[in-house]
Coordinates of C-alpha atoms in Angstrom, one line a residue:
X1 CA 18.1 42.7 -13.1
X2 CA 21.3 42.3 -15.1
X3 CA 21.9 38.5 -16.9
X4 CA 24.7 38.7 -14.8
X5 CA 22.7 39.0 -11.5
X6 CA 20.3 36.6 -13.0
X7 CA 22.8 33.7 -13.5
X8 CA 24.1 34.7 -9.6
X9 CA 20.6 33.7 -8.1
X10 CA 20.0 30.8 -10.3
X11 CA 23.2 29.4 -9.3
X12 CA 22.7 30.2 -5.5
X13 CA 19.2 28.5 -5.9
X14 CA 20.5 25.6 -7.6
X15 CA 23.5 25.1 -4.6
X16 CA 20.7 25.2 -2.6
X17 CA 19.1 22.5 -4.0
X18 CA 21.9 20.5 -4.1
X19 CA 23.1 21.1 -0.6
X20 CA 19.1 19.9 0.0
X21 CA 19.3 17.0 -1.7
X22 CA 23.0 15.6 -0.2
X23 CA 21.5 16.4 3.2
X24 CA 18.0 14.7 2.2
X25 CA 19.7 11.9 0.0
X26 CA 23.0 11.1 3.3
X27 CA 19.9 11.3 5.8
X28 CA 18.1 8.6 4.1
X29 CA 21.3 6.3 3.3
X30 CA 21.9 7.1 7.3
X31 CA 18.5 5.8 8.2
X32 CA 19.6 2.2 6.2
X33 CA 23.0 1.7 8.0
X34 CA 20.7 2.0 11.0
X35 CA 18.8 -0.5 10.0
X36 CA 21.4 -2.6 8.6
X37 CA 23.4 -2.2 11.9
X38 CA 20.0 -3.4 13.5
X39 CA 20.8 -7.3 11.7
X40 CA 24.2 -6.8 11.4
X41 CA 25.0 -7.6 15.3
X42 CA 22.6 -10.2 15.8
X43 CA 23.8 -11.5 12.8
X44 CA 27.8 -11.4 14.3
X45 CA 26.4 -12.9 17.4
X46 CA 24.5 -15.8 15.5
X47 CA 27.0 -16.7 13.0
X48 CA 29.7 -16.4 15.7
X49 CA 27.5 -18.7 18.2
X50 CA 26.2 -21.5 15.4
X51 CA 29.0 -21.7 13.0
X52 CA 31.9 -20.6 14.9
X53 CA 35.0 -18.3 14.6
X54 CA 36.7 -20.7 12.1
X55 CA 33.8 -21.1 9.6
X56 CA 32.7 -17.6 10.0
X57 CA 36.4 -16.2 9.5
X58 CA 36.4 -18.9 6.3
X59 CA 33.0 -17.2 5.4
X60 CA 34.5 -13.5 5.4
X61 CA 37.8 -15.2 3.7
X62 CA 35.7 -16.0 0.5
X63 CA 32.9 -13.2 -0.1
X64 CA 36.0 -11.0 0.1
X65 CA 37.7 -12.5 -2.7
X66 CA 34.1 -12.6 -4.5
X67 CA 34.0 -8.5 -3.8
X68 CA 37.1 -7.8 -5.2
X69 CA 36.5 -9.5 -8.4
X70 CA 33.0 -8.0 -8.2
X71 CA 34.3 -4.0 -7.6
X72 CA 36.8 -4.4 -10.6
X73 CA 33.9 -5.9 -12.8
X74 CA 31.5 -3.1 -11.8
X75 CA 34.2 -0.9 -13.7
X76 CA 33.8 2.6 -12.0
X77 CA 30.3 2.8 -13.3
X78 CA 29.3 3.2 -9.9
X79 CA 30.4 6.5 -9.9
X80 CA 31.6 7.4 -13.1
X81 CA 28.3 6.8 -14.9
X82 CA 27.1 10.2 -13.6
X83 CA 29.1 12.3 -16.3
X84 CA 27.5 10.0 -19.3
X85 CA 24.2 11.3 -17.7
X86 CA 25.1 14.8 -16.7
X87 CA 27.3 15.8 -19.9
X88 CA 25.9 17.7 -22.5
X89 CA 28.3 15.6 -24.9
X90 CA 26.2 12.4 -24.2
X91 CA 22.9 13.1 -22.2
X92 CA 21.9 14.8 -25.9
X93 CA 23.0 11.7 -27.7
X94 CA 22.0 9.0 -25.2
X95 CA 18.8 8.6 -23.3
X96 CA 19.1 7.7 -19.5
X97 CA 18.2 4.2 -20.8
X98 CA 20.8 3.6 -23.5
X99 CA 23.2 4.3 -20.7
X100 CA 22.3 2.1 -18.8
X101 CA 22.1 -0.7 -20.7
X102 CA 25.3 -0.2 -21.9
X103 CA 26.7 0.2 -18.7
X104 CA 25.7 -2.8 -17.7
X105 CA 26.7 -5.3 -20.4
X106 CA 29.9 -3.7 -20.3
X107 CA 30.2 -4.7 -16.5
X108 CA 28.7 -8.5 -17.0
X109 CA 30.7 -9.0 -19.7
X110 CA 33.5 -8.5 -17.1
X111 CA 32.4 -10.0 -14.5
X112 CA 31.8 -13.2 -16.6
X113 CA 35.4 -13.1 -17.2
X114 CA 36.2 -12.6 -13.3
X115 CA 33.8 -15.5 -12.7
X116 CA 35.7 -17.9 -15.5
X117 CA 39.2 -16.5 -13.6
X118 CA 37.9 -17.7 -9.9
X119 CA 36.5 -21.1 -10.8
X120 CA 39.6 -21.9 -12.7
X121 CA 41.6 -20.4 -9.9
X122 CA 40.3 -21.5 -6.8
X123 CA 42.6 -23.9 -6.6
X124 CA 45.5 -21.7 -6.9
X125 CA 44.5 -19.3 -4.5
X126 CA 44.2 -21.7 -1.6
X127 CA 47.6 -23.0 -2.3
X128 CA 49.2 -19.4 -2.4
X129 CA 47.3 -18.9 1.0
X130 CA 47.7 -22.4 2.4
X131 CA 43.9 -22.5 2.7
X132 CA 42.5 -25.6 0.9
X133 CA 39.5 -25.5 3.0
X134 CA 38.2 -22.4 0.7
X135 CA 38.2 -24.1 -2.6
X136 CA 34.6 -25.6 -2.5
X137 CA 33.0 -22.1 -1.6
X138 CA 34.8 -20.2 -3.6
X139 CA 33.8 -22.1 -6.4
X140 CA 30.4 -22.0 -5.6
X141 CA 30.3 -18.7 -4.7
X142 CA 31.8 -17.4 -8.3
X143 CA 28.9 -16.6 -10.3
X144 CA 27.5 -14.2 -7.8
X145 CA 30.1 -11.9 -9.1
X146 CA 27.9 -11.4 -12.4
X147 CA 24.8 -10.5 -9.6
X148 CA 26.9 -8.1 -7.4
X149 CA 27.9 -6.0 -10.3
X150 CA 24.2 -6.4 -11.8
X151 CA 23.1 -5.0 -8.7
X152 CA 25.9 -2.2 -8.0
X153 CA 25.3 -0.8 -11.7
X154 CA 21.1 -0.7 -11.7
X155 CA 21.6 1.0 -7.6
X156 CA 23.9 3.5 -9.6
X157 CA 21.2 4.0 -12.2
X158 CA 18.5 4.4 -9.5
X159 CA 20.9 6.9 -7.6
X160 CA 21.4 9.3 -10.7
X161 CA 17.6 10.6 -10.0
X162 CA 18.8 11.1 -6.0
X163 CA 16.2 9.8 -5.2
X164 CA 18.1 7.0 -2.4
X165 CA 14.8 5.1 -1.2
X166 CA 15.3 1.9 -3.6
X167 CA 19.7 1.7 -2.4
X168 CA 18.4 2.4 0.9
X169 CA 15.6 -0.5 1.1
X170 CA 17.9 -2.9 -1.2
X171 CA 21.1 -2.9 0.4
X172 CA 20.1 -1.7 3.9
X173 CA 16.7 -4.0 4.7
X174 CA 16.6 -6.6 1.9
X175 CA 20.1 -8.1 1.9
X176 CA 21.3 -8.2 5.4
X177 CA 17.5 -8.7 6.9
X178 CA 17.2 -11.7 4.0
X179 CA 20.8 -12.6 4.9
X180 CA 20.3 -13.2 8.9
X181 CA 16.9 -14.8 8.3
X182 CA 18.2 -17.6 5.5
X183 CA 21.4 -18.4 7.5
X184 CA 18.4 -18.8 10.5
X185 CA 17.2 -21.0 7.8
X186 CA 20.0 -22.8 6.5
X187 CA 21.8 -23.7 10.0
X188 CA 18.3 -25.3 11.3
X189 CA 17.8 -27.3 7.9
X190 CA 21.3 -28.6 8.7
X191 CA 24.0 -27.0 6.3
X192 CA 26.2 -26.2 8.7
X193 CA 29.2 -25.8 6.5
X194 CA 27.9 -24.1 3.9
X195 CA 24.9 -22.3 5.4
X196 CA 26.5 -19.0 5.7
X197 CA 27.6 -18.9 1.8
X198 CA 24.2 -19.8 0.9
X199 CA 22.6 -17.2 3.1
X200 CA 25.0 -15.0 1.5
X201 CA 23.6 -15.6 -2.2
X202 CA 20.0 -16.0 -1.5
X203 CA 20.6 -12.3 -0.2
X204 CA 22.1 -10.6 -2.9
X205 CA 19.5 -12.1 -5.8
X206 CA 16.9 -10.5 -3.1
X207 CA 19.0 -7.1 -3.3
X208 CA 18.9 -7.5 -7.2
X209 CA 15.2 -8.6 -7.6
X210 CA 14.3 -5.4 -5.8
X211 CA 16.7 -3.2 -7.2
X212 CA 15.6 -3.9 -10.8
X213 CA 11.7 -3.6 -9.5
X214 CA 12.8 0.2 -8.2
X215 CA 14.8 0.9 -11.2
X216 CA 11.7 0.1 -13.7
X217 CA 9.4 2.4 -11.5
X218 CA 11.8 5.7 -11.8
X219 CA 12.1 4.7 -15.5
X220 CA 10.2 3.6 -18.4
X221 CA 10.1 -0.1 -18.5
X222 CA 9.3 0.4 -21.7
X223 CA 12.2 2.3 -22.9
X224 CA 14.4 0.3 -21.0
X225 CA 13.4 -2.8 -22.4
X226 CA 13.7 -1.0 -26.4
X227 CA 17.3 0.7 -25.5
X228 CA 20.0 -1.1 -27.2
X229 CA 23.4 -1.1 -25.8
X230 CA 25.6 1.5 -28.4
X231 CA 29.2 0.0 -28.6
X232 CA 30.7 3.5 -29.4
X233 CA 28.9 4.1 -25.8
X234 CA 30.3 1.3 -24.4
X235 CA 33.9 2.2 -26.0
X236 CA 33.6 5.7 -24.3
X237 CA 32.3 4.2 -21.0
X238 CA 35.1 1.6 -20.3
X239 CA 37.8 4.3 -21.5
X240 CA 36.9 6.8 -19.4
X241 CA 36.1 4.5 -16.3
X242 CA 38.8 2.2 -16.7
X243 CA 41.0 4.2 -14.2
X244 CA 38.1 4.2 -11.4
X245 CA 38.0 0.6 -12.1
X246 CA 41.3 0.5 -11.1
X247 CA 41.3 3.0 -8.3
X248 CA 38.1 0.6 -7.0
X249 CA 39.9 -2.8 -7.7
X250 CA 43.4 -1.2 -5.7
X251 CA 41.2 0.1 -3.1
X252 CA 39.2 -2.8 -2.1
X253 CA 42.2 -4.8 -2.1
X254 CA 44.0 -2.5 0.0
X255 CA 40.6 -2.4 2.1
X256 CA 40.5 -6.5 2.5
X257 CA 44.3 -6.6 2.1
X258 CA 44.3 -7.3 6.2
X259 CA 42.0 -10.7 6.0
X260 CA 44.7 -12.1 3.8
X261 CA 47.7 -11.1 5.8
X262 CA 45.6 -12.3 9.2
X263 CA 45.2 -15.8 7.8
X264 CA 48.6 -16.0 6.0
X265 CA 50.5 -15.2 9.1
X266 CA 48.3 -16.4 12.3
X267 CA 45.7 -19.0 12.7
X268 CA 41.8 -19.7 11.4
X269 CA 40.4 -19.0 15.1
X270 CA 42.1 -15.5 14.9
X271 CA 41.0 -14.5 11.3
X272 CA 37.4 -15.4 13.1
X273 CA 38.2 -12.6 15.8
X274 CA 40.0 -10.3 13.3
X275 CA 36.7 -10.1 10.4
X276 CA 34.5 -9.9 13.6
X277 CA 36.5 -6.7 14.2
X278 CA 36.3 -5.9 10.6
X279 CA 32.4 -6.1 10.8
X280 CA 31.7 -3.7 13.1
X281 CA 34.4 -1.1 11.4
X282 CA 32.4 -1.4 8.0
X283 CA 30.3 0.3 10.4
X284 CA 32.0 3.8 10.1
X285 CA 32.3 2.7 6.7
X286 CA 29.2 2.5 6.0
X287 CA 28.3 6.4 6.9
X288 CA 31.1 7.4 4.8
X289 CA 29.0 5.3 2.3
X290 CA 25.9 6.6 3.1
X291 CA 27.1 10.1 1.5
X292 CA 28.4 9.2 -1.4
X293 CA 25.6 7.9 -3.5
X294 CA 24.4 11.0 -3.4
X295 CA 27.4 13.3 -3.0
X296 CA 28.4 11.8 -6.6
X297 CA 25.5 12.7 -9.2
X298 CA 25.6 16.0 -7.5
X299 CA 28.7 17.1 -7.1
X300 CA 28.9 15.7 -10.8
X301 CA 26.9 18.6 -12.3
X302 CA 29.6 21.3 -10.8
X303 CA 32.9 19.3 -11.3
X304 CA 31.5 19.0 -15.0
X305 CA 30.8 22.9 -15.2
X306 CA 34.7 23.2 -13.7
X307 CA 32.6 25.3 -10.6
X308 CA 35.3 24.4 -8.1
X309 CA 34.3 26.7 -4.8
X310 CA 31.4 25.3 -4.8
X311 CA 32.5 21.8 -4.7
X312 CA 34.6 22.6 -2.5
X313 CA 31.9 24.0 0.1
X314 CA 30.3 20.8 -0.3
X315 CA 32.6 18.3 0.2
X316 CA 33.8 20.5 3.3
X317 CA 30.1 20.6 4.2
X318 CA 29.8 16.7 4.0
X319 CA 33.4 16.0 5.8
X320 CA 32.4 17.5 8.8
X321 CA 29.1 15.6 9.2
X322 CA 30.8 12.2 7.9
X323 CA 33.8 13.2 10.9
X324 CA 30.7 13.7 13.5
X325 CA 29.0 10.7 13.1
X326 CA 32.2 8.5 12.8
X327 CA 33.9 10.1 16.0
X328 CA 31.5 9.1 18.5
X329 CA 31.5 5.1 17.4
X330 CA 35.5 5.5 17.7
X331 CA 34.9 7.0 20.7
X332 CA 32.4 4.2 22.2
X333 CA 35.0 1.5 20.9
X334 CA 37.8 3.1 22.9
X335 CA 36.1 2.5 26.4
X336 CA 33.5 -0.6 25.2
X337 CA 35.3 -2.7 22.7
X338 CA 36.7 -5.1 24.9
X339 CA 33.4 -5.7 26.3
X340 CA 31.9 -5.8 23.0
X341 CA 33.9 -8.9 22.3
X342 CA 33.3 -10.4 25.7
X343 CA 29.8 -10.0 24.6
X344 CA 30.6 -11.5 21.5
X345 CA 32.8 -14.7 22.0
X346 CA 31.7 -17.9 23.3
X347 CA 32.4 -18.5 27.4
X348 CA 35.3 -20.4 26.8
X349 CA 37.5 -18.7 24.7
X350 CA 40.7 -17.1 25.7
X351 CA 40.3 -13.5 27.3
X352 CA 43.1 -12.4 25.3
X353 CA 41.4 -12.8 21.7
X354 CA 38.4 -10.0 23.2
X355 CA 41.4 -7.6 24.2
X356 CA 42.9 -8.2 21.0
X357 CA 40.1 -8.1 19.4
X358 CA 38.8 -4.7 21.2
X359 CA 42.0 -3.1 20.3
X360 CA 42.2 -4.3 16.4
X361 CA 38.6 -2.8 16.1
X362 CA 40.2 1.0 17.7
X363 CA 42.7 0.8 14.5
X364 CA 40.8 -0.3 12.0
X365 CA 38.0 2.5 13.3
X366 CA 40.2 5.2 12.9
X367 CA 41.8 4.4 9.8
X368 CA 37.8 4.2 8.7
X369 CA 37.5 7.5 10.2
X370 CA 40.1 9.0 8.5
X371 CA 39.2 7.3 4.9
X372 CA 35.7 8.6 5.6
X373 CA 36.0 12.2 6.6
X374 CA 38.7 12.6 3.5
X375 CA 38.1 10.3 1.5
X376 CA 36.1 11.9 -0.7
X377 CA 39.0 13.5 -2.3
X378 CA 38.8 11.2 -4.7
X379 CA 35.8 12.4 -6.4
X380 CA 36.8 15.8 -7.7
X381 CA 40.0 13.3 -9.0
X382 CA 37.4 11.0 -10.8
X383 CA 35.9 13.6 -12.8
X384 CA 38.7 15.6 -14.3
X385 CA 41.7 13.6 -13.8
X386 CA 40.8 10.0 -13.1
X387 CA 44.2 8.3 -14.0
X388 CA 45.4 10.0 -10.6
X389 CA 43.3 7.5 -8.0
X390 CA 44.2 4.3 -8.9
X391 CA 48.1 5.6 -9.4
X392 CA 47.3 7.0 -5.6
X393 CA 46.0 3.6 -4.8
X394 CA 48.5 0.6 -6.5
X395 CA 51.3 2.5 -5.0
X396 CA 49.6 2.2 -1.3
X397 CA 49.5 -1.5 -1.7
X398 CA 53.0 -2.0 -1.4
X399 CA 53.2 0.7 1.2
X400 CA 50.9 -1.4 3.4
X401 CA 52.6 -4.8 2.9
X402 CA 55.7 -3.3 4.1
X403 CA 54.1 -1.7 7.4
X404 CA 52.4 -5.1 7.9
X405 CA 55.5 -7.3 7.4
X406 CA 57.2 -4.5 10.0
X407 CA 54.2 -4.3 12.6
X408 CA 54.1 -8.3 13.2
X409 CA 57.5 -9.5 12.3
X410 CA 59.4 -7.2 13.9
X411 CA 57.2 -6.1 16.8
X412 CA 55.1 -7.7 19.5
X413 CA 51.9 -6.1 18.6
X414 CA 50.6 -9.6 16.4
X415 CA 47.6 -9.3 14.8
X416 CA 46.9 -5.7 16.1
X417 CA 50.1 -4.6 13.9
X418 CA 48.1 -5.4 10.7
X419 CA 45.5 -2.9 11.9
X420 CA 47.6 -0.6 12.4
X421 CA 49.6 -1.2 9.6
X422 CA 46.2 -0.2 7.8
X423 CA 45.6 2.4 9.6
X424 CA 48.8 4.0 9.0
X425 CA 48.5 3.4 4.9
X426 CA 44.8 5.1 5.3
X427 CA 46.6 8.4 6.9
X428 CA 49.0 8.7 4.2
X429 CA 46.9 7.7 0.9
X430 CA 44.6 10.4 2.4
X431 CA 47.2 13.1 2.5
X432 CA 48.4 12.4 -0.7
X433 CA 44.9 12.8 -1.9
X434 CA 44.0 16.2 -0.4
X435 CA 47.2 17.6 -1.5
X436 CA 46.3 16.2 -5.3
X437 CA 43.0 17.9 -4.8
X438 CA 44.3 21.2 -3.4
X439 CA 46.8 21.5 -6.4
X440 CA 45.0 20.4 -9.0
X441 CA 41.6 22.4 -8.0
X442 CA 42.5 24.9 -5.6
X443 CA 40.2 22.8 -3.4
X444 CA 41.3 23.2 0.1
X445 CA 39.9 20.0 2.7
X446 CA 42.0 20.6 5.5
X447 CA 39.8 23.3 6.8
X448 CA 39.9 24.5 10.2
X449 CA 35.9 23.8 10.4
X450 CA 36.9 20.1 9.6
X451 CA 39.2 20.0 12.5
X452 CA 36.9 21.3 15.3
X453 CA 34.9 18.1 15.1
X454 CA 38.0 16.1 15.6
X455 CA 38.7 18.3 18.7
X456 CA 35.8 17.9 19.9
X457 CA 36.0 14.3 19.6
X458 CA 39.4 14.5 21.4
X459 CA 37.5 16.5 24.3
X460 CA 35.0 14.0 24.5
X461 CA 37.2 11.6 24.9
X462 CA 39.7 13.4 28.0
X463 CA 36.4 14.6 29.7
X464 CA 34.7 10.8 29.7
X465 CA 38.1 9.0 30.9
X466 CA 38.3 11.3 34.0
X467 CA 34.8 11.5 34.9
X468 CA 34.0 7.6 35.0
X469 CA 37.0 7.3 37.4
X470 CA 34.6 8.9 39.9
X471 CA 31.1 7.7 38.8
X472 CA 29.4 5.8 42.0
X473 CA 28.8 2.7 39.2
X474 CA 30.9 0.4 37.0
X475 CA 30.2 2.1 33.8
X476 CA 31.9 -1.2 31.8
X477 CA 29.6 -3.5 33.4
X478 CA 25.5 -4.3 33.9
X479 CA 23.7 -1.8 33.4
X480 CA 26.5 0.7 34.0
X481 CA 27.2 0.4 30.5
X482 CA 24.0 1.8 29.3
X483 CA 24.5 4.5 31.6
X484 CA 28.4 5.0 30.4
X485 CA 26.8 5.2 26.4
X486 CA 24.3 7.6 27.0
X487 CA 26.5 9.8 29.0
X488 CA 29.1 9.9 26.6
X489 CA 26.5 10.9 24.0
X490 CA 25.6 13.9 25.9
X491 CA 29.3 14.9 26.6
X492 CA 30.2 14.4 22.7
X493 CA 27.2 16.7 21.9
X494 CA 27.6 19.2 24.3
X495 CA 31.0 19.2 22.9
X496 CA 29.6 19.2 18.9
X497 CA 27.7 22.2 19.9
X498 CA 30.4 24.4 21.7
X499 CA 33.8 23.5 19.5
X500 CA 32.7 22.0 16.1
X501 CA 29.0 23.2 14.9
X502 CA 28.3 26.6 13.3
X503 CA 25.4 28.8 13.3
X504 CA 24.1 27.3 10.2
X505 CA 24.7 23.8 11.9
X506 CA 22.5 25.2 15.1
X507 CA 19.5 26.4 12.4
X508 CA 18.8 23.2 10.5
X509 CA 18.7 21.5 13.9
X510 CA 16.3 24.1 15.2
X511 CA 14.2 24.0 11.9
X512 CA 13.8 20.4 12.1
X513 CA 13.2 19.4 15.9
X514 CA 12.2 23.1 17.4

């Protein structure tokens, strides 16, 4: 066999093995938002029901601020740390360790700064936002900047061996299972204003203290505790992430942007309904999430070696399975998310807060949807050409102000029109970013095989409207509901499997279950 022939079947072996290990590594970060979904809605029911929409909307108000702060001081490392481990310039240089280390000082040191910034301008913020009610928790709140980027940096460093058990069991059963249980806690000990903030921090130093427990059992604790951070490291680490760092910071900002244009322009009681709709869309989020832990330290390895078509086939690969997972939860919240917020909502509030409500949740789904089955452009951009994303980004801010200032000032559609104004902004940064992509790489997302599972989705959705019109039961009430869900599962796979899955699609799933 030729060397030629020889490098052919290692490389086809080692796609293999990658393809494995996103499929292995999505399927375990799929199995924690399950579980996090399983405390995420008692928790919206509880909080909603003990603290109310005004001090749960207030709650949402302030740990977004906190996030922001935190996702700028993380400084990219949460993806960009992979090509300090993966490159043959540093891995030779630097152990895993030494990385590591530096990494992290580099983003504490940050996010100490961030922390100084918020106490200091707490103050200033609820004046700009005419929210004075804020200050106290804000305040408070700060320093748990300095623990979410702790945590966000040793996750990444855990993440970089793809093995996803200790992200998984951190941020999908230790924080929000700690999080519904202390504010359980709190509310019955009597902190009433303040209980959901302090749920919210004994949850996150239970994230950290197992996160750094799993990171010392993939590495020496030895070696970890004798690395040194190297400031010539540290130099080349914040260089080459500042521009994630400002990609994540623009992002997350455009992400949250909504919460701060919901309170600025209508009252607390709606910004409750608005982040309960918010919640349950960080649900599609979340499996857009759930691929990219591992998506990144392996697609690092072939964006490094410049080995384009095969990035390509994976990021195609991991689009479609985001897009088929997403588009049935859109799908569910077009006929059930009214009654999700009757559900929701105490007895006496106003019917028209669940319709609005049902309605904001559609739009922010499918701009989720969309964000998530194309939003991993942005990796390929990360890698070779990272000033791109957060120029992609900044610009969309003002993009999404104007739509919002447009959609409720100038139309009827109220709170909704900030949804969709978010939604819009999400279709368009998206485009732009696939058309960077497929001119910068050659790499082509806006494959046909993507599409089918959008059209199936569309099917789906046509087939279900028509056939519960002559169901004998009330499929959007009692029981008739659980009979509508599981009905519309079958259609949507029946669908799957005659418009959007291939024969290699058909195989794993006979391999696994059959």
């Amino acid at each position: 066999m030729s060397a030629s022939d020889e490098n052919a079947v290692e490389k086809a072996a080692s796609t293999a093995k990658d393809n494995k290990d996103i499929a292995r590594g999505a399927g375990a970060n799929f199995f924690g938002f399950i579980l996090r979904m399983g405390s995420r809605l008692p928790f919206l029911i509880l909080a909603v029901a003990l603290f109310e929409e005004e001090l749960y909307g207030r709650y949402n108000y302030t740990i977004t601020i906190i996030e922001i702060c935190a996702a700028f001081a993380t400084f990219g490392f949460k993806r960009s740390i992979f090509k300090f481990i993966h490159d043959d310039a540093y891995k030779d240089k630097y152990s895993i360790e030494q990385v590591m280390v530096s990494a992290l000082l580099s983003s504490i040191l940050v996010g100490i700064v961030f922390t100084v910034l918020v106490i200091f301008g707490a103050g200033f913020l609820a004046w700009a936002f005419d929210y004075p009610q804020m200050v106290d928790g804000l305040k408070s709140l700060a320093p748990m900047i300095i623990i979410i980027t702790a945590l966000d940096v040793i996750l990444a460093g855990t993440r970089a061996t793809r093995k996803m058990r200790y992200e998984v069991i951190s941020r999908s059963l230790v924080e929000p299972y700690v999080l519904l249980g202390a504010m359980l806690l709190f509310f019955y000990m009597g902190y009433t204003t303040f209980g959901l903030l302090m749920a919210y921090v004994v949850a996150l130093i239970a994230a950290l203290i197992y996160a750094i427990w799993g990171f010392c059992h993939l590495y020496s604790f030895e070696k970890t505790m004798r690395a040194r951070p190297d400031f010539a490291l540290m130099k080349s680490l914040m260089r080459f992430s500042g521009p994630t760092a400002f990609h994540d910071l623009a992002l997350l900002i455009f992400m949250r942007m909504d919460i701060f244009a919901v309170k600025f322009f209508f009252s607390e009681a709606i910004l409750g309904v608005y982040t309960i709709a918010q919640q349950f869309a960080t649900s599609v989020e979340k499996i857009y999430q759930s691929f990219y832990p591992i998506l990144a330290p392996v697609m690092a390895k072939n964006l490094v070696e410049k080995d384009f078509k095969t990035a390509e086939s994976q990021m195609i690969m991991v689009s479609r399975w985001i897009l088929m997972i997403q588009s049935i939860l859109v799908i569910l919240c077009v006929f059930y998310g009214t009654v999700i917020f009757d559900a929701i909502l105490p007895a006496d509030t106003d019917t028209s807060l669940a319709l609005m409500g049902g309605i904001v949740l559609f739009f922010l789904m499918v701009g989720e949807t969309i964000n998530g089955g194309f939003g991993i452009a942005d990796l390929p951009v990360i890698y070779r050409s990272p000033l791109f994303n957060p120029v992609i980004s900044l610009a969309m801010i003002p993009v999404y102000i104007f739509l919002t200032y447009l959609f409720t000032q100038y139309t009827e559609y109220g709170p909704v029109g900030v949804a969709m104004a978010l939604c819009s902004t999400y279709l368009l940064m998206n485009l732009i970013r696939v058309a960077v992509i497929k001119k910068l790489f050659s790499i082509n997302l806006l494959s046909f095989k993507v599409f089918k599972v959008i059209i199936a989705a569309l099917v789906t959705t046509g087939i279900f409207k028509m056939l519960k019109d002559y169901l004998p039961i009330d499929v959007n009430s009692g029981l008739g509901i659980a009979v509508g869900v599981a009905l519309l599962f079958i259609i949507y796979g029946l669908c799957l499997l005659l418009i959007a899955m291939e024969k290699k699609d058909i195989e794993k799933i006979k391999a696994r279950f059959l």
